[in-house]
Amino acid sequence: MKASRRDRGGSGVGGVPSERFAFLFFVNGLVLFGSPGSGKGTQAKLLEQCLRIPHVSTGDMLRAKGAAAGSVVVATMEAGALVSDEVVNLMVEDRLSREDAARGFILDGYPRTRAQAEHLCCWFDQRGIRELVIHLSVDYNVIIARLTGRRQCPVCGSLYNIVSQPPRVDELCDRDGQRLVVRDDDRESVIRERLDAYERQTRPVLDYLNAAGRRVYSVDASQGSPEEVFQKIRQALETHDRKENVG
Ligand code: ADP
């Protein structure tokens, strides 16, 4: 599971250097935690480029499954509510058991309920996986502005925001030129429902993780460009790395 310290990458994308962090010695499971619109998906993609471990997004996986996941799953997502723990736990276990996740992975959008958190912690402990939870903390008003302006490439999944992070050419993806779309669950009434689900079901997960003695770092992700937030995450990881080195 350990990464080689000599294992360095080449040039990064979007100004983010792609050398690996030494922290992969001490962490295999990076968990990005935060409300919808906190920037988990964007940061996960930057971390994926940098660390070259897979980005595992439960939202993307459920959307990709689409109708095959069953009509209940699709209807639940369209309403902005949470898909059942049983479906999501199985899907994540299956994904994390694949070869490409053996060295490490970045979880985005999971765990989102107390039951999922308990399941994941147990799964980590059984396999000796050392986790680090990065909590992206963002003001409510910033979240609303971000979600209503969000656009996504339907092909590669890249995320944009028409105000804070527009594509180079209006409404077209920088990477593959595809026309960007508004996700069904980014409509305003659904956004409220998603934020509600976060407050009721997901925020308490943070208390659970803290009380369970899991390693949780909070990063202020309200301000600054994605690259600036990324640098804060990087700092948090390096601080963690130093502590583990000493301890
Ligand atoms: P966001 O975090 O911006 O809400 P995601 O793409 O992570 O967007 O999730 C979209 C939807 O997928 C959620 O509103 C929910 O219906 C479903 N979903 C994603 N992850 C989970 C999870 N861990 N548990 C239950 N439902 C989930």
CSV table of C-alpha atoms and ligand atoms in Angstrom, one decimal:
chain,number,residue,atom,x,y,z
A,1,MET,CA,0.0,0.0,0.0
A,2,LYS,CA,2.9,2.3,0.4
A,3,ALA,CA,4.0,4.9,-2.2
A,4,SER,CA,7.6,5.2,-3.0
A,5,ARG,CA,9.1,8.5,-2.0
A,6,ARG,CA,11.1,8.5,-5.3
A,7,ASP,CA,7.9,8.1,-7.3
A,8,ARG,CA,7.4,11.5,-8.7
A,9,GLY,CA,5.0,12.7,-11.4
A,10,GLY,CA,5.5,15.1,-14.3
A,11,SER,CA,3.9,18.4,-14.8
A,12,GLY,CA,0.4,19.0,-13.4
A,13,VAL,CA,-2.8,20.3,-14.9
A,14,GLY,CA,-4.3,23.6,-14.0
A,15,GLY,CA,-1.1,24.9,-12.3
A,16,VAL,CA,-1.2,22.1,-9.7
A,17,PRO,CA,2.1,20.2,-9.5
A,18,SER,CA,1.7,16.5,-9.9
A,19,GLU,CA,4.4,15.2,-7.6
A,20,ARG,CA,3.1,12.8,-5.0
A,21,PHE,CA,2.9,13.8,-1.3
A,22,ALA,CA,4.9,11.9,1.2
A,23,PHE,CA,1.7,11.5,3.2
A,24,LEU,CA,0.7,8.5,1.2
A,25,PHE,CA,3.0,6.6,3.6
A,26,PHE,CA,0.6,7.3,6.4
A,27,VAL,CA,-2.8,7.6,4.7
A,28,ASN,CA,-4.4,5.4,2.2
A,29,GLY,CA,-8.0,6.6,2.5
A,30,LEU,CA,-8.5,10.2,1.9
A,31,VAL,CA,-12.1,11.2,2.7
A,32,LEU,CA,-13.4,14.6,1.4
A,33,PHE,CA,-16.3,15.7,3.6
A,34,GLY,CA,-18.5,18.8,3.2
A,35,SER,CA,-21.9,20.0,2.1
A,36,PRO,CA,-23.1,19.9,-1.5
A,37,GLY,CA,-21.3,22.8,-3.3
A,38,SER,CA,-18.3,22.8,-0.9
A,39,GLY,CA,-16.0,21.9,-3.7
A,40,LYS,CA,-15.4,18.2,-2.9
A,41,GLY,CA,-15.6,17.1,-6.5
A,42,THR,CA,-13.2,19.9,-7.8
A,43,GLN,CA,-10.7,19.2,-5.0
A,44,ALA,CA,-11.0,15.5,-5.5
A,45,LYS,CA,-10.1,15.9,-9.2
A,46,LEU,CA,-7.0,18.1,-8.3
A,47,LEU,CA,-5.9,15.5,-5.7
A,48,GLU,CA,-6.4,12.7,-8.2
A,49,GLN,CA,-4.1,14.4,-10.7
A,50,CYS,CA,-1.5,15.1,-8.0
A,51,LEU,CA,-1.5,11.7,-6.2
A,52,ARG,CA,-2.7,9.4,-9.0
A,53,ILE,CA,-5.0,7.5,-6.8
A,54,PRO,CA,-8.6,7.1,-7.9
A,55,HIS,CA,-11.3,9.6,-7.2
A,56,VAL,CA,-14.3,7.6,-6.0
A,57,SER,CA,-17.5,9.8,-6.1
A,58,THR,CA,-20.7,8.1,-5.0
A,59,GLY,CA,-22.8,10.8,-6.8
A,60,ASP,CA,-20.9,10.2,-10.1
A,61,MET,CA,-21.2,6.4,-9.7
A,62,LEU,CA,-25.0,6.6,-9.0
A,63,ARG,CA,-25.5,8.9,-12.0
A,64,ALA,CA,-23.5,6.7,-14.2
A,65,LYS,CA,-25.5,3.7,-13.2
A,66,GLY,CA,-28.6,5.7,-14.1
A,67,ALA,CA,-31.7,3.6,-14.8
A,68,ALA,CA,-29.7,0.4,-14.3
A,69,ALA,CA,-29.5,1.3,-10.6
A,70,GLY,CA,-33.3,1.1,-10.4
A,71,SER,CA,-36.1,3.6,-10.6
A,72,VAL,CA,-36.1,4.1,-6.8
A,73,VAL,CA,-32.5,5.3,-6.9
A,74,VAL,CA,-33.1,7.6,-9.8
A,75,ALA,CA,-36.2,9.1,-8.2
A,76,THR,CA,-34.4,9.6,-4.9
A,77,MET,CA,-31.6,11.5,-6.5
A,78,GLU,CA,-33.9,13.6,-8.6
A,79,ALA,CA,-35.7,14.6,-5.4
A,80,GLY,CA,-32.4,15.6,-3.7
A,81,ALA,CA,-32.8,12.9,-1.0
A,82,LEU,CA,-30.2,10.2,0.0
A,83,VAL,CA,-30.1,6.8,-1.7
A,84,SER,CA,-30.4,3.9,0.8
A,85,ASP,CA,-27.3,3.0,2.9
A,86,GLU,CA,-27.5,-0.6,1.8
A,87,VAL,CA,-27.2,0.3,-1.9
A,88,VAL,CA,-24.4,2.8,-1.4
A,89,ASN,CA,-22.4,0.8,1.1
A,90,LEU,CA,-22.3,-2.2,-1.3
A,91,MET,CA,-21.4,0.0,-4.3
A,92,VAL,CA,-18.5,1.6,-2.4
A,93,GLU,CA,-17.1,-1.7,-1.0
A,94,ASP,CA,-17.2,-3.1,-4.5
A,95,ARG,CA,-15.3,-0.1,-5.9
A,96,LEU,CA,-12.7,0.1,-3.2
A,97,SER,CA,-11.9,-3.6,-3.5
A,98,ARG,CA,-10.7,-3.0,-7.1
A,99,GLU,CA,-7.0,-3.3,-7.9
A,100,ASP,CA,-6.5,0.4,-8.8
A,101,ALA,CA,-7.6,1.4,-5.2
A,102,ALA,CA,-5.2,-0.9,-3.5
A,103,ARG,CA,-2.6,1.8,-2.9
A,104,GLY,CA,-5.1,4.5,-1.9
A,105,PHE,CA,-8.2,6.4,-3.0
A,106,ILE,CA,-10.1,9.7,-2.6
A,107,LEU,CA,-13.7,9.3,-1.3
A,108,ASP,CA,-16.1,12.1,-2.3
A,109,GLY,CA,-19.7,12.1,-1.1
A,110,TYR,CA,-19.3,9.1,1.2
A,111,PRO,CA,-19.9,8.6,4.1
A,112,ARG,CA,-23.1,10.7,4.2
A,113,THR,CA,-25.0,9.1,7.1
A,114,ARG,CA,-24.0,7.7,10.5
A,115,ALA,CA,-24.7,4.2,9.3
A,116,GLN,CA,-22.4,4.7,6.3
A,117,ALA,CA,-19.7,6.2,8.5
A,118,GLU,CA,-19.8,3.2,10.9
A,119,HIS,CA,-19.7,0.8,7.9
A,120,LEU,CA,-16.7,2.6,6.4
A,121,CYS,CA,-14.7,2.8,9.7
A,122,CYS,CA,-15.2,-0.9,10.3
A,123,TRP,CA,-14.2,-1.6,6.7
A,124,PHE,CA,-11.0,0.5,7.1
A,125,ASP,CA,-10.1,-1.1,10.5
A,126,GLN,CA,-10.5,-4.6,9.1
A,127,ARG,CA,-8.0,-3.8,6.3
A,128,GLY,CA,-5.6,-1.6,8.2
A,129,ILE,CA,-6.5,1.3,6.0
A,130,ARG,CA,-5.4,4.7,7.6
A,131,GLU,CA,-7.9,7.4,6.8
A,132,LEU,CA,-7.7,11.2,6.8
A,133,VAL,CA,-10.9,13.1,6.7
A,134,ILE,CA,-10.7,16.6,5.1
A,135,HIS,CA,-13.7,18.7,6.0
A,136,LEU,CA,-14.3,21.5,3.5
A,137,SER,CA,-16.1,24.1,5.5
A,138,VAL,CA,-18.1,26.7,3.5
A,139,ASP,CA,-20.7,29.5,4.4
A,140,TYR,CA,-24.3,28.7,3.6
A,141,ASN,CA,-24.7,31.8,1.3
A,142,VAL,CA,-21.6,30.9,-0.7
A,143,ILE,CA,-23.0,27.4,-1.1
A,144,ILE,CA,-26.2,28.6,-2.6
A,145,ALA,CA,-24.4,30.9,-5.1
A,146,ARG,CA,-22.1,28.1,-6.1
A,147,LEU,CA,-24.8,25.5,-6.6
A,148,THR,CA,-27.1,27.7,-8.7
A,149,GLY,CA,-24.2,28.6,-11.1
A,150,ARG,CA,-22.8,25.1,-11.4
A,151,ARG,CA,-22.3,23.4,-14.8
A,152,GLN,CA,-20.9,20.0,-15.5
A,153,CYS,CA,-19.5,18.3,-18.6
A,154,PRO,CA,-21.8,15.3,-19.3
A,155,VAL,CA,-18.8,13.3,-20.8
A,156,CYS,CA,-15.7,13.9,-18.6
A,157,GLY,CA,-17.5,15.2,-15.4
A,158,SER,CA,-15.4,18.4,-15.2
A,159,LEU,CA,-17.1,21.0,-13.0
A,160,TYR,CA,-17.5,24.7,-13.7
A,161,ASN,CA,-19.3,27.7,-12.2
A,162,ILE,CA,-20.6,30.4,-14.5
A,163,VAL,CA,-19.5,33.1,-12.0
A,164,SER,CA,-16.4,31.9,-10.2
A,165,GLN,CA,-14.9,29.3,-12.5
A,166,PRO,CA,-16.3,29.8,-16.1
A,167,PRO,CA,-15.1,27.7,-19.0
A,168,ARG,CA,-12.8,29.4,-21.5
A,169,VAL,CA,-15.5,29.3,-24.2
A,170,ASP,CA,-19.1,29.9,-23.0
A,171,GLU,CA,-21.0,26.8,-22.0
A,172,LEU,CA,-18.3,24.4,-23.5
A,173,CYS,CA,-16.0,22.1,-21.6
A,174,ASP,CA,-12.3,23.1,-21.7
A,175,ARG,CA,-11.2,19.5,-21.9
A,176,ASP,CA,-13.4,18.0,-24.6
A,177,GLY,CA,-15.6,20.9,-26.0
A,178,GLN,CA,-18.8,19.2,-24.9
A,179,ARG,CA,-21.8,21.5,-24.2
A,180,LEU,CA,-22.0,21.8,-20.4
A,181,VAL,CA,-25.2,20.9,-18.6
A,182,VAL,CA,-27.1,21.8,-15.4
A,183,ARG,CA,-27.5,18.7,-13.4
A,184,ASP,CA,-31.2,17.8,-12.6
A,185,ASP,CA,-30.4,18.0,-8.9
A,186,ASP,CA,-28.9,21.5,-9.2
A,187,ARG,CA,-32.4,23.1,-9.8
A,188,GLU,CA,-33.3,25.5,-6.9
A,189,SER,CA,-36.0,23.5,-5.2
A,190,VAL,CA,-33.9,20.4,-5.3
A,191,ILE,CA,-30.8,22.3,-4.0
A,192,ARG,CA,-32.8,23.2,-0.8
A,193,GLU,CA,-33.7,19.6,-0.3
A,194,ARG,CA,-30.1,18.5,-0.7
A,195,LEU,CA,-28.9,21.1,1.8
A,196,ASP,CA,-31.6,20.0,4.2
A,197,ALA,CA,-30.5,16.3,3.8
A,198,TYR,CA,-27.0,17.5,4.6
A,199,GLU,CA,-27.9,19.3,7.8
A,200,ARG,CA,-30.1,16.5,9.1
A,201,GLN,CA,-28.2,13.4,8.0
A,202,THR,CA,-24.6,14.3,7.0
A,203,ARG,CA,-23.4,17.1,9.3
A,204,PRO,CA,-23.8,14.8,12.4
A,205,VAL,CA,-21.4,12.3,10.7
A,206,LEU,CA,-18.6,14.8,11.5
A,207,ASP,CA,-19.4,14.6,15.3
A,208,TYR,CA,-19.4,10.9,15.0
A,209,LEU,CA,-16.0,10.8,13.3
A,210,ASN,CA,-14.5,13.2,15.8
A,211,ALA,CA,-16.0,11.3,18.8
A,212,ALA,CA,-14.7,8.0,17.4
A,213,GLY,CA,-11.2,9.5,17.4
A,214,ARG,CA,-10.8,9.5,13.6
A,215,ARG,CA,-8.4,12.0,12.0
A,216,VAL,CA,-10.4,15.0,10.8
A,217,TYR,CA,-9.0,18.2,9.5
A,218,SER,CA,-11.1,21.3,8.8
A,219,VAL,CA,-10.2,23.5,5.9
A,220,ASP,CA,-11.8,26.9,5.3
A,221,ALA,CA,-13.0,26.5,1.7
A,222,SER,CA,-15.3,29.6,1.5
A,223,GLN,CA,-12.8,31.8,-0.2
A,224,GLY,CA,-10.1,31.7,-2.8
A,225,SER,CA,-9.7,29.9,-6.1
A,226,PRO,CA,-9.8,26.1,-6.3
A,227,GLU,CA,-6.0,26.1,-6.5
A,228,GLU,CA,-5.8,28.2,-3.3
A,229,VAL,CA,-8.1,25.8,-1.5
A,230,PHE,CA,-6.0,22.9,-2.8
A,231,GLN,CA,-2.9,24.5,-1.3
A,232,LYS,CA,-4.7,24.6,2.1
A,233,ILE,CA,-5.5,20.9,1.8
A,234,ARG,CA,-2.0,20.2,0.9
A,235,GLN,CA,-0.8,22.1,4.0
A,236,ALA,CA,-3.2,20.1,6.1
A,237,LEU,CA,-1.8,16.9,4.6
A,238,GLU,CA,1.8,17.9,5.2
A,239,THR,CA,1.1,18.9,8.8
A,240,HIS,CA,-0.5,15.5,9.3
A,241,ASP,CA,2.5,13.8,7.6
A,242,ARG,CA,4.9,15.6,10.0
A,243,LYS,CA,2.9,14.6,13.0
A,244,GLU,CA,2.9,10.9,11.9
A,245,ASN,CA,6.6,11.1,11.3
A,246,VAL,CA,7.3,12.3,14.8
A,247,GLY,CA,4.7,10.1,16.5
B,1,ADP,P1,-23.5,16.9,-4.0
B,1,ADP,O1,-22.5,16.4,-3.0
B,1,ADP,O2,-23.2,18.1,-4.7
B,1,ADP,O3,-24.9,16.8,-3.5
B,1,ADP,P2,-23.2,14.3,-5.4
B,1,ADP,O4,-22.9,14.2,-6.8
B,1,ADP,O5,-22.2,13.9,-4.4
B,1,ADP,O6,-23.6,15.8,-5.2
B,1,ADP,O7,-24.6,13.5,-5.0
B,1,ADP,C1,-25.7,13.6,-5.8
B,1,ADP,C2,-26.8,12.8,-5.2
B,1,ADP,O8,-26.4,11.4,-5.2
B,1,ADP,C3,-27.2,13.0,-3.8
B,1,ADP,O9,-28.1,14.1,-3.6
B,1,ADP,C4,-27.8,11.7,-3.3
B,1,ADP,O10,-29.1,11.5,-3.9
B,1,ADP,C5,-26.9,10.7,-4.1
B,1,ADP,N1,-25.8,10.2,-3.2
B,1,ADP,C6,-24.5,10.5,-3.4
B,1,ADP,N2,-23.7,10.0,-2.5
B,1,ADP,C7,-24.5,9.4,-1.6
B,1,ADP,C8,-24.4,8.7,-0.4
B,1,ADP,N3,-23.2,8.5,0.2
B,1,ADP,N4,-25.5,8.2,0.3
B,1,ADP,C9,-26.7,8.4,-0.3
B,1,ADP,N5,-26.9,9.0,-1.4
B,1,ADP,C10,-25.9,9.5,-2.1
